[in-house]
Coordinates of N, CA and C in Angstrom, one line a residue:
X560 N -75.1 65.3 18.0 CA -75.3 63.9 18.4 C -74.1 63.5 19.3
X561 N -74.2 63.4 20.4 CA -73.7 62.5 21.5 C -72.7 61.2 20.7
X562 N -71.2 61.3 21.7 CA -70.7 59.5 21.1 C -71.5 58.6 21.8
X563 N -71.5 57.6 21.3 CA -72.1 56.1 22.0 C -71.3 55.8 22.4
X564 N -71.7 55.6 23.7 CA -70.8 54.6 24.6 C -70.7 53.2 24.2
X565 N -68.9 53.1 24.3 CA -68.2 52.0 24.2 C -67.7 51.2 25.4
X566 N -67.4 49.7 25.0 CA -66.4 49.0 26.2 C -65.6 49.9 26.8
X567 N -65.1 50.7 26.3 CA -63.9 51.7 26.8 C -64.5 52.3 28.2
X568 N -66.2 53.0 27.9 CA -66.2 53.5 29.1 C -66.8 52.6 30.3
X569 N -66.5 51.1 29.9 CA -67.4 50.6 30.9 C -66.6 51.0 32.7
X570 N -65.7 51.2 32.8 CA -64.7 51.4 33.8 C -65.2 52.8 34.7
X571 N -65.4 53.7 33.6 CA -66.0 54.8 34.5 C -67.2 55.2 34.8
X572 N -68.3 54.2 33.5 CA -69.2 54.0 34.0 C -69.7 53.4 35.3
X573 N -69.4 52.3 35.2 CA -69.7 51.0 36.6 C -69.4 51.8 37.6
X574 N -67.9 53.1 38.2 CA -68.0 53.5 39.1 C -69.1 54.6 39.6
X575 N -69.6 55.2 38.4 CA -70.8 55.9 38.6 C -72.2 54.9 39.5
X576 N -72.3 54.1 39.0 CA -73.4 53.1 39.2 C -73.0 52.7 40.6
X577 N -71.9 52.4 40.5 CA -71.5 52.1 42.1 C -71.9 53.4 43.4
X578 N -71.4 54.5 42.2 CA -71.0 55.6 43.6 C -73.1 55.8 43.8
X579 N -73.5 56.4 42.7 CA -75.1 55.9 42.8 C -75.9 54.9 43.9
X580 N -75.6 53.7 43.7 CA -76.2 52.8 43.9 C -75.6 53.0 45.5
X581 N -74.5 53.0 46.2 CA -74.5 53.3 47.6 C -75.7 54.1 48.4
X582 N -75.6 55.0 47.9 CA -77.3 55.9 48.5 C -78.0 55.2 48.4
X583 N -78.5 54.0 47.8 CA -79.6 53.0 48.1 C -79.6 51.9 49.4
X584 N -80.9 51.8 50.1 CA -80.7 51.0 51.2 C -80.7 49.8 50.9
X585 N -79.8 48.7 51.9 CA -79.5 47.1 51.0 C -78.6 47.1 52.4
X586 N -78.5 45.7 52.3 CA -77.5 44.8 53.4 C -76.5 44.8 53.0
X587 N -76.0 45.0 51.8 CA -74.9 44.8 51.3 C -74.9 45.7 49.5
X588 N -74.0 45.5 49.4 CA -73.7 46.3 48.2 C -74.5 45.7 47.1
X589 N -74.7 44.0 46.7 CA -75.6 43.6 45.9 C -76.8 44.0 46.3
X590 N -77.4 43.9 47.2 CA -78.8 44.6 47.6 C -78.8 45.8 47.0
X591 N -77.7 46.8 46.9 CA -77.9 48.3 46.7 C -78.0 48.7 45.3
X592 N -77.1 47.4 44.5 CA -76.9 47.8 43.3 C -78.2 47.4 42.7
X593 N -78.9 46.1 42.7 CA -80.1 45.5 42.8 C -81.1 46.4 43.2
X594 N -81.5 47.1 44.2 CA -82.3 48.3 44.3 C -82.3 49.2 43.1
X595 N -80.5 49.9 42.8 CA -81.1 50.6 42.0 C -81.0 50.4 40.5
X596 N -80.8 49.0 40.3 CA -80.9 48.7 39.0 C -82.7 48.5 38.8
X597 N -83.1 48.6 39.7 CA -84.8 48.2 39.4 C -85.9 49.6 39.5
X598 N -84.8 50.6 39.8 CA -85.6 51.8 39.4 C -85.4 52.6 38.2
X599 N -84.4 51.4 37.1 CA -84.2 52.2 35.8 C -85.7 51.6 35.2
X600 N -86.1 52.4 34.2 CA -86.8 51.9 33.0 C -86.4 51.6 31.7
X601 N -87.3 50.2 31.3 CA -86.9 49.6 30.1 C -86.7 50.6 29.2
X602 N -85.5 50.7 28.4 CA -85.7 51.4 26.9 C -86.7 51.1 26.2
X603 N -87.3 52.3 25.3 CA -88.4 52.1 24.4 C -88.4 51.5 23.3
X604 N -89.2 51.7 22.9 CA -89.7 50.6 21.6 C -88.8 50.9 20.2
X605 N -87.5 50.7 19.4 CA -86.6 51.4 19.1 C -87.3 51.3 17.4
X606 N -87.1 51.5 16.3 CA -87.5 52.0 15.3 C -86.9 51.0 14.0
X607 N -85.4 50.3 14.6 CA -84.9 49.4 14.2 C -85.0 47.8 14.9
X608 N -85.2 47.0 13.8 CA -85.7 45.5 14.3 C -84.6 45.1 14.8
X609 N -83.3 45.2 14.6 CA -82.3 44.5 15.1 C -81.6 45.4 16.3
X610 N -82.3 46.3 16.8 CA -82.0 46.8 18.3 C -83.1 46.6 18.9
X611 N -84.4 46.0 18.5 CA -85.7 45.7 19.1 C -85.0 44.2 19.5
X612 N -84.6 43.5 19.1 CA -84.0 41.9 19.5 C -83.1 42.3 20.8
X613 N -82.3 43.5 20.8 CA -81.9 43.7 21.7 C -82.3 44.2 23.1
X614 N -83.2 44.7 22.8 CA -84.6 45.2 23.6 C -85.4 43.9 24.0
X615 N -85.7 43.4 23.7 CA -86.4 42.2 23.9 C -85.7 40.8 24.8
X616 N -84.0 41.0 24.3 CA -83.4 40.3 25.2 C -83.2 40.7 27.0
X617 N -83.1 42.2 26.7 CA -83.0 42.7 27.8 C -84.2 42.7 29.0
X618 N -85.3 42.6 28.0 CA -86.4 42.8 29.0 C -86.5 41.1 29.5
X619 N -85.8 39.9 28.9 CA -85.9 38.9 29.6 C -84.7 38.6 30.4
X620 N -83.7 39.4 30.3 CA -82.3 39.5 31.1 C -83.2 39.9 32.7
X621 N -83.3 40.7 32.3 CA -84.4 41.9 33.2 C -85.4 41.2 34.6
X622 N -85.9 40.1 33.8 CA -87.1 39.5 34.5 C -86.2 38.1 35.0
X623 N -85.0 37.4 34.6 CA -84.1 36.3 35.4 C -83.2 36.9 36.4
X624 N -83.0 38.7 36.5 CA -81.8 39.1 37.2 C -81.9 38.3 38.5
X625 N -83.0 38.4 39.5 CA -83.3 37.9 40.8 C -82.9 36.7 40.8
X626 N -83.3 35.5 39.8 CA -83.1 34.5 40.1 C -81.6 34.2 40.1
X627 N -80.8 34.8 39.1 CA -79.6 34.9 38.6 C -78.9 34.9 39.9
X628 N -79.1 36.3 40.9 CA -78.3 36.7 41.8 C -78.9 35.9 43.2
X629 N -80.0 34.6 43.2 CA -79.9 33.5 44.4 C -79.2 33.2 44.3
X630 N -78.8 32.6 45.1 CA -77.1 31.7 45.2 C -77.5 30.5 45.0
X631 N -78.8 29.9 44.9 CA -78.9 28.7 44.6 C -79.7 28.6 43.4
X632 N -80.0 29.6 42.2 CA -80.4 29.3 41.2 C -79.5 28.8 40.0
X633 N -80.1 27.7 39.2 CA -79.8 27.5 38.3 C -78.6 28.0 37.3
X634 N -79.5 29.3 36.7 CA -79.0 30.2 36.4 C -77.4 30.9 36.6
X635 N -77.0 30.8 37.9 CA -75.7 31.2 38.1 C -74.5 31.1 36.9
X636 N -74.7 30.5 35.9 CA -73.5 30.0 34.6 C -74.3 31.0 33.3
X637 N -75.7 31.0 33.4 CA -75.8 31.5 32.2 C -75.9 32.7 32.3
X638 N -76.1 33.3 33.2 CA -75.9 35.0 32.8 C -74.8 35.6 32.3
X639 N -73.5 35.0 33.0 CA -72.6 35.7 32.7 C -72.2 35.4 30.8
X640 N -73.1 34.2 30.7 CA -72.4 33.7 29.0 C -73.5 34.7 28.3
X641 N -74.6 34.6 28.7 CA -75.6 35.8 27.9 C -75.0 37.6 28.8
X642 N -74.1 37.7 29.0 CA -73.6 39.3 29.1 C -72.8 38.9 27.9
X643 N -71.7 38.2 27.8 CA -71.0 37.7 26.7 C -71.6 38.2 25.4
X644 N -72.6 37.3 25.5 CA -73.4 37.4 24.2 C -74.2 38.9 24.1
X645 N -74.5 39.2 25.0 CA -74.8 40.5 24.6 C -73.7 41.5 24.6
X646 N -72.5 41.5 25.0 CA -71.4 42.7 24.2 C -71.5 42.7 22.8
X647 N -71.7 41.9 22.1 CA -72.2 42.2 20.5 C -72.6 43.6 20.4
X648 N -73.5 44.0 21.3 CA -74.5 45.1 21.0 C -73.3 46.6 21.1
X649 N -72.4 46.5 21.5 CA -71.3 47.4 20.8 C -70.7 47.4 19.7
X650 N -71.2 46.2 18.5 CA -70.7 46.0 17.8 C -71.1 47.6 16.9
X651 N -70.9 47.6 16.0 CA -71.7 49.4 14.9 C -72.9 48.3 14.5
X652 N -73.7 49.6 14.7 CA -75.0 49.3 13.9 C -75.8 50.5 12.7
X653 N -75.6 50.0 11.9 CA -76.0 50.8 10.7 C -77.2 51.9 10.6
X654 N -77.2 52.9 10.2 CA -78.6 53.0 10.0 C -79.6 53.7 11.2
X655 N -78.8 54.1 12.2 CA -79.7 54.1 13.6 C -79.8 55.7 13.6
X656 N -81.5 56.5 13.8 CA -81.4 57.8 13.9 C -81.1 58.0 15.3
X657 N -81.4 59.1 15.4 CA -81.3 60.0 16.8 C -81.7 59.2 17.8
X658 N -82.8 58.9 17.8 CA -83.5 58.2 19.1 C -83.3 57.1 19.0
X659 N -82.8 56.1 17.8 CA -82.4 55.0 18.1 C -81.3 54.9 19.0
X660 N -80.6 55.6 18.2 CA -78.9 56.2 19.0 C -79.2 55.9 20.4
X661 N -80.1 57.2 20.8 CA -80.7 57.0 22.3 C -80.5 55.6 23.3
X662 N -81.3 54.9 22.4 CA -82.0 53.8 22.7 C -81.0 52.7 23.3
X663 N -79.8 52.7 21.7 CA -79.1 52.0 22.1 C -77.9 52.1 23.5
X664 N -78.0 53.3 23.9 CA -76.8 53.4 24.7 C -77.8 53.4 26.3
X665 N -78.9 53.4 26.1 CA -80.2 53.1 27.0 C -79.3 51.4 27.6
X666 N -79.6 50.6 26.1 CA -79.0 48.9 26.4 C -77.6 49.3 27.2
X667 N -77.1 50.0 26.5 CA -75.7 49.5 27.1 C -75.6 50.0 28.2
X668 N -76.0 50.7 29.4 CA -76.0 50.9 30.3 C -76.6 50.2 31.0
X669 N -77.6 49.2 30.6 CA -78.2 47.8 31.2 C -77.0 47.2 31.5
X670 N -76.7 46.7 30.1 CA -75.5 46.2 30.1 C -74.2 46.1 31.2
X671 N -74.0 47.3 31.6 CA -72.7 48.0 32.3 C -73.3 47.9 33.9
X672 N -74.7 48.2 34.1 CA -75.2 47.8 35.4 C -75.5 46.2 35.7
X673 N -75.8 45.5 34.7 CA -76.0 43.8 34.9 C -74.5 43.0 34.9
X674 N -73.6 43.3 34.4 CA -72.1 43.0 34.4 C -71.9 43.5 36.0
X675 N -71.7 44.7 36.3 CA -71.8 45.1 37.8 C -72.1 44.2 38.6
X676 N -73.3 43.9 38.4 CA -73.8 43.2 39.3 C -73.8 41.7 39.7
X677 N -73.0 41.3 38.1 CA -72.5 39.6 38.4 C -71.1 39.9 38.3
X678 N -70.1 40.7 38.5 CA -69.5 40.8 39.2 C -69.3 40.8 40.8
X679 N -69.8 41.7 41.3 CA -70.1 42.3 42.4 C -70.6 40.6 43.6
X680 N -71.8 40.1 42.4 CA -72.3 38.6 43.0 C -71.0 37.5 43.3
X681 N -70.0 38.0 42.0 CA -69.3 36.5 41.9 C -67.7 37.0 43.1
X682 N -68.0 38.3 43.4 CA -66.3 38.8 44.0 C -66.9 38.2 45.7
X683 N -67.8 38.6 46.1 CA -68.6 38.0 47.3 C -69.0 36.1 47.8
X684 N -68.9 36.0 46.5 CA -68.5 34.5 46.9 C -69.7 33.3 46.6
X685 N -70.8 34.2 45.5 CA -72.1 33.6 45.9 C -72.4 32.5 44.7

């Protein structure tokens, strides 16, 4: 069994995602990252209820990213407090087999690509 990724690797993760996401076509770097954050697929259906909440958040993370990253939506304040709220999900979680395991480091690379990218939104000025 693989370690789970932690906050620790978010640093060399993100530059993966970065070095990645440049090969995608986009006007700018949020375009690119935004491209290729929308060719990942959702994590699966996980086996534990309390990483399905996690799952379920993300698939509505998922479906505000666009509005998130207009410069004139709403939204602009709450994403970054619901990324907040979702670092929890590094907290330990009990009880998780193999494929949960999977599952969960599935989230946290959402995670590490959606921070990315309200980053990336907020260093640009938008």
């Amino acid at each position: 069994m693989n370690t789970p990724l932690a906050l620790q690797d978010q640093s060399r993760i993100e530059d993966q995602i970065l070095r990645t996401a440049q090969k995608f076509k986009g006007s700018s770097l949020l375009d690119q990252l935004r491209s290729y954050y929308f060719t990942w697929h959702l994590p699966d259906h996980p086996d534990s209820d309390e990483l399905y909440q996690w799952v379920l958040w993300l698939v509505q993370c998922r479906k505000e990213i666009d509005l998130f990253l207009d410069r004139d939506s709403s939204l602009m304040q709450k994403m970054p407090q619901c990324l907040k709220r979702f670092q929890l999900i590094f907290d330990p979680m009990n009880g998780l087999g193999e494929r949960d395991t999977a599952i969960l480091d599935h989230c946290k690379m959402h995670y590490f690509c959606l921070n990315l990218l309200v980053k990336t939104r907020e260093s640009i000025g938008l």
